[in-house]
Coordinates of C-alpha atoms and ligand atoms in Angstrom, one line a residue:
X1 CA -13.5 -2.7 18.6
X2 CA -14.0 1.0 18.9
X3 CA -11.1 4.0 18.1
X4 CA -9.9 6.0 21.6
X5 CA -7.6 8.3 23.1
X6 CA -5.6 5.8 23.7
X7 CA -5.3 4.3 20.9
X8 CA -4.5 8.0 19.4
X9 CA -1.3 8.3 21.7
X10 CA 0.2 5.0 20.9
X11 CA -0.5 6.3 17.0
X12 CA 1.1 9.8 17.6
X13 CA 3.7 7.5 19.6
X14 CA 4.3 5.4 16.6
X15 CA 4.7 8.3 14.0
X16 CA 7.5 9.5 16.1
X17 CA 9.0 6.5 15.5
X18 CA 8.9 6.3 12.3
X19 CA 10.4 10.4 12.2
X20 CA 13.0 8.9 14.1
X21 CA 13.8 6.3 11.4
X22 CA 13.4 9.1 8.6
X23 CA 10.1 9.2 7.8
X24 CA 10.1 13.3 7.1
X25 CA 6.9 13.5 5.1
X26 CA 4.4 15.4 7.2
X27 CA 1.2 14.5 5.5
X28 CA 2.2 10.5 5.4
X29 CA 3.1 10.7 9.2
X30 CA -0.2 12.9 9.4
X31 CA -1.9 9.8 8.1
X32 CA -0.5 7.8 10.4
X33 CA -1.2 9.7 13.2
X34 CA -5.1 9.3 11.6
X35 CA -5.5 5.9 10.7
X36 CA -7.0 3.3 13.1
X37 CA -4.4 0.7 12.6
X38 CA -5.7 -2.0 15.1
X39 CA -8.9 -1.6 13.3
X40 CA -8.0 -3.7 10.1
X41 CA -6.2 -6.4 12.0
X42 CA -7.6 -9.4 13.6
X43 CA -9.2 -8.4 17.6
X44 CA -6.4 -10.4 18.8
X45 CA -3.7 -8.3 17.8
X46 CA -5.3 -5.0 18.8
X47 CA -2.4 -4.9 21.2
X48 CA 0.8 -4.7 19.3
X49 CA -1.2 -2.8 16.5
X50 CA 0.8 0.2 16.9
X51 CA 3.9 -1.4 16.8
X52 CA 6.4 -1.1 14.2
X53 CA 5.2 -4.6 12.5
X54 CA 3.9 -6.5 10.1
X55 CA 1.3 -8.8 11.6
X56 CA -1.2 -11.9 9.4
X57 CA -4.5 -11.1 8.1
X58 CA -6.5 -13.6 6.5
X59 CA -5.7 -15.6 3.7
X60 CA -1.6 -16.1 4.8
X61 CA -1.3 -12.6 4.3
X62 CA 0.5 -9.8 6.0
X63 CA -0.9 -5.6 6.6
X64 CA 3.0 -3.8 6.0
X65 CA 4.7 -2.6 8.7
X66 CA 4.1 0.9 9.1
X67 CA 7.4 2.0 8.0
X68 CA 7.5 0.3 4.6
X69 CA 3.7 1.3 4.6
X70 CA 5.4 5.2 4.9
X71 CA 8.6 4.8 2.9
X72 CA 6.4 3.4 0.0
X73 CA 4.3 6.3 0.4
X74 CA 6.5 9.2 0.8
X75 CA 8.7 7.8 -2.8
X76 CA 4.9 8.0 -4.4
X77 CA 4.7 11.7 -3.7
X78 CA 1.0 11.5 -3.9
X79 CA -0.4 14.3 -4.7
X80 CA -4.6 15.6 -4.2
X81 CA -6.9 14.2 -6.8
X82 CA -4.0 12.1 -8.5
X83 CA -4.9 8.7 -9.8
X84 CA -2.9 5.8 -8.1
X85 CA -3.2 2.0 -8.2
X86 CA -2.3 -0.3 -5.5
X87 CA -1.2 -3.9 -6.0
X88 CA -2.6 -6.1 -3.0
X89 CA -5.3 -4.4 -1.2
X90 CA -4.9 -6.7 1.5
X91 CA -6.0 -5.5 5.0
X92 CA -7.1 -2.3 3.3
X93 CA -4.0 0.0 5.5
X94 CA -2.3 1.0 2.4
X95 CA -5.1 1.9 0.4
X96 CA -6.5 4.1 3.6
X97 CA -3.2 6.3 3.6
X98 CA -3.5 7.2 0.1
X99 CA -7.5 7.9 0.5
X100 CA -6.2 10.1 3.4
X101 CA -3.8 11.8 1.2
X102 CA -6.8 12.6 -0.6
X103 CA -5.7 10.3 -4.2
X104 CA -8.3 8.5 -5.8
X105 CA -7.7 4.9 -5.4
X106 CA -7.6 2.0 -7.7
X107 CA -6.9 -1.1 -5.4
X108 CA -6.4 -5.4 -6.9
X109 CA -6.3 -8.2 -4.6
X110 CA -6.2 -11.3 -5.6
X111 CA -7.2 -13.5 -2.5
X112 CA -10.8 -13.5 -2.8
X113 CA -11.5 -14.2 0.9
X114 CA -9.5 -11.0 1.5
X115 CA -10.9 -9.0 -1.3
X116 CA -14.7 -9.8 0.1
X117 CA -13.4 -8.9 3.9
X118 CA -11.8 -5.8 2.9
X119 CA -14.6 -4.5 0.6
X120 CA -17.0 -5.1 3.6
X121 CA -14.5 -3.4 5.8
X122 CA -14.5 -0.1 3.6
X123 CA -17.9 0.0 3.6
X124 CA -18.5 -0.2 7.1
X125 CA -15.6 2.6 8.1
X126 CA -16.7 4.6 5.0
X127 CA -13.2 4.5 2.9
X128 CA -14.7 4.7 -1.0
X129 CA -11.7 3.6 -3.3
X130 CA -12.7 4.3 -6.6
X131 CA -11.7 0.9 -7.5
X132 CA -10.9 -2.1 -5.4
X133 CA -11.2 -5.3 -7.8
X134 CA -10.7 -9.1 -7.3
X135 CA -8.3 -9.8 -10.0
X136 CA -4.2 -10.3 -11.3
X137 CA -2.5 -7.3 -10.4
X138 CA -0.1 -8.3 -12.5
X139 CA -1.7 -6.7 -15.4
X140 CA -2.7 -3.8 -13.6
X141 CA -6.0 -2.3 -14.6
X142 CA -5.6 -0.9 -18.2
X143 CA -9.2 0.1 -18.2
X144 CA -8.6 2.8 -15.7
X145 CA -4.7 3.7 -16.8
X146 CA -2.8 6.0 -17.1
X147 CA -2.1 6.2 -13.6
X148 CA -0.1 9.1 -11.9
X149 CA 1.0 6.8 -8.9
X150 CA 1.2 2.7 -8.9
X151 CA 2.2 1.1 -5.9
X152 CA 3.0 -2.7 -5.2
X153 CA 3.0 -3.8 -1.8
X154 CA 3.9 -7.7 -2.2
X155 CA 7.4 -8.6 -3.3
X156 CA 7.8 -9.0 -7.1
X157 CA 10.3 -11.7 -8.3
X158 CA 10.2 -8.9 -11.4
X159 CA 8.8 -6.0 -12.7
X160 CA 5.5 -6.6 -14.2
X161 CA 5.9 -4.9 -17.9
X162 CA 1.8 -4.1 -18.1
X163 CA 2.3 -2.0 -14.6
X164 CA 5.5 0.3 -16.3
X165 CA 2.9 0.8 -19.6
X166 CA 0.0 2.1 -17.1
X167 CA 2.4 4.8 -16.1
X168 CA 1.6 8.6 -17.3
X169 CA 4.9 10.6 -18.6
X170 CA 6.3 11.8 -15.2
X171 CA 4.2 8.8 -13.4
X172 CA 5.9 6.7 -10.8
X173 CA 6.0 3.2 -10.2
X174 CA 7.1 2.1 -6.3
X175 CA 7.9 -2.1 -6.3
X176 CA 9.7 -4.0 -4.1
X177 CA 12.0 -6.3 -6.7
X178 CA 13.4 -9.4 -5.6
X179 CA 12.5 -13.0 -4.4
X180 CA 13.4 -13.4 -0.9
X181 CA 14.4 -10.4 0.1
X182 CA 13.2 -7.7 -1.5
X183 CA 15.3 -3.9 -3.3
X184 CA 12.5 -1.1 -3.0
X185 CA 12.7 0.0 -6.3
X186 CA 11.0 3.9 -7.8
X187 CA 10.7 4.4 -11.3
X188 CA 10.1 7.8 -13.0
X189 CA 8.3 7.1 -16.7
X190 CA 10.5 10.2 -18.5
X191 CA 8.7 9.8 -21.7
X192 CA 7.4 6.8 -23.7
X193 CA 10.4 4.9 -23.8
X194 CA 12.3 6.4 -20.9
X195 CA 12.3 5.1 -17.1
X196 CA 14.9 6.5 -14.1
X197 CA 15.3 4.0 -11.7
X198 CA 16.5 4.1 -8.3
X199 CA 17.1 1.6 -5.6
X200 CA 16.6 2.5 -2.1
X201 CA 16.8 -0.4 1.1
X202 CA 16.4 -3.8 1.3
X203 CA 12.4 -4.9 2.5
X204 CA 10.6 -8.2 3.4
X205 CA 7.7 -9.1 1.8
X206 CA 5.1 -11.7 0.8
X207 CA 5.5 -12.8 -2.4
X208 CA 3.5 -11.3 -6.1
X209 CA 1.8 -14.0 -7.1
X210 CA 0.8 -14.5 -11.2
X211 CA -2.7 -16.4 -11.7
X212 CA -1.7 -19.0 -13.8
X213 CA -5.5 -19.6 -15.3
Ligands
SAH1 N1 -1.3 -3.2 1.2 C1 -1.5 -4.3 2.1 C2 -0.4 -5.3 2.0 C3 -0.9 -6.7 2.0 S1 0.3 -8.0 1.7 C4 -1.8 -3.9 3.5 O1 -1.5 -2.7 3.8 O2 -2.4 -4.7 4.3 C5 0.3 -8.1 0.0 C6 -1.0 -8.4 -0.6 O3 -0.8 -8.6 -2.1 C7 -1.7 -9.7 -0.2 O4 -3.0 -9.4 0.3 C8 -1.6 -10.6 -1.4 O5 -2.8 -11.5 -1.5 C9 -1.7 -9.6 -2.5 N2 -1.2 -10.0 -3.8 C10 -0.2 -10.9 -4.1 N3 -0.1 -11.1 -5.4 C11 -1.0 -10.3 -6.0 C12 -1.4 -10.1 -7.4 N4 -0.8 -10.7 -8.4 N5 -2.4 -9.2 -7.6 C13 -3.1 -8.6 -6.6 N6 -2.7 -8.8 -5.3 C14 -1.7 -9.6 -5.0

């Protein structure tokens, strides 16, 4: 599969949308407007790519639709040079936005078939995470922390304590909290002890999984 024009307007197309739905970030919708989208999904969803969807990868896994993909973004704030970690690297989509927003990247998955696709697949498009590991993002990556930025992007039935700890002061933690459905949940580390949290819409995702071995 190869990037064109055409697939450029249906992007610009599809960052309209998501301005539309309240998207107002201009570097996030920038992103989106950059990011070849069909190219992490299977050849036989090339079509609906640029649709407002989630759509399977490997492994029973989903790439985010693009506006929970942006929302999660924008409440990150990412900054140039911050450090951020990403739960659930899975088709690599996420981890891309925040390369293009110029963070460096930390990135767990723990589907090993997906982690070995997806590492291949940065290589090949030349997207250099600083990290991406096969592993429990459940405990986050402690060697690497404190993190300015961590991001979950599969649906936590709680909030994994290790992932709040990993936080700088002044850090923020983005995690969709819930079983089925799914709060998106931002917390601000205020100090040691001290979180703000705030709830924003309800989201649909697959589920945070715990490696029981
Ligand atoms: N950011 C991805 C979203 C993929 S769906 C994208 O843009 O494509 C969520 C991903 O989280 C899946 O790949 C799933 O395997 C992974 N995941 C689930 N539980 C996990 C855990 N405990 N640690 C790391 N990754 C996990």
């Amino acid at each position: 599969m190869k990037d064109t024009l055409k697939h450029r307007g249906m992007r610009n197309k599809l960052a309209d949308i998501l301005s539309k739905k309240g998207i107002a970030d201009l570097n996030v919708l920038n992103a989106i407007k950059t990011i070849p989208r069909h190219l992490f999904m299977d050849s036989s969803f090339e079509g609906h790519a640029y649709q407002d969807k989630a759509f399977p990868i490997a492994a029973d896994q989903t790439i985010s639709q693009p506006y929970t993909v942006a929302f999660q973004t924008e409440l990150l704030q990412v900054k140039s040079n911050q450090k951020i970690l990403e739960i659930g690297t899975g088709s690599g989509y996420q981890t891309a936005v925040l390369l293009h927003l110029k963070a460096k990247v930390y990135t767990i998955e723990r589907q090993l078939e997906l982690f070995k696709k997806t590492s291949l697949f940065f290589q090949k498009m030349g997207y250099r995470p600083k990290k991406a590991i096969f592993g429990d993002g459940y405990k986050g990556m402690p060697k690497e922390a404190p993190f300015d930025g961590i991001i979950v992007t599969a649906g936590a039935p709680e909030v994994p304590k290790p992932l709040m700890a990993q936080l700088k002061i002044g850090g923020k933690l983005v995690i969709p909290v819930g079983v089925n459905d799914q709060i998106m949940t931002l917390f601000v580390r205020k100090s040691e002890k001290e979180f703000e949290k705030k709830e924003f819409g309800s989201f649909r995702f697959v589920p945070l999984l715990e490696n029981k071995n």
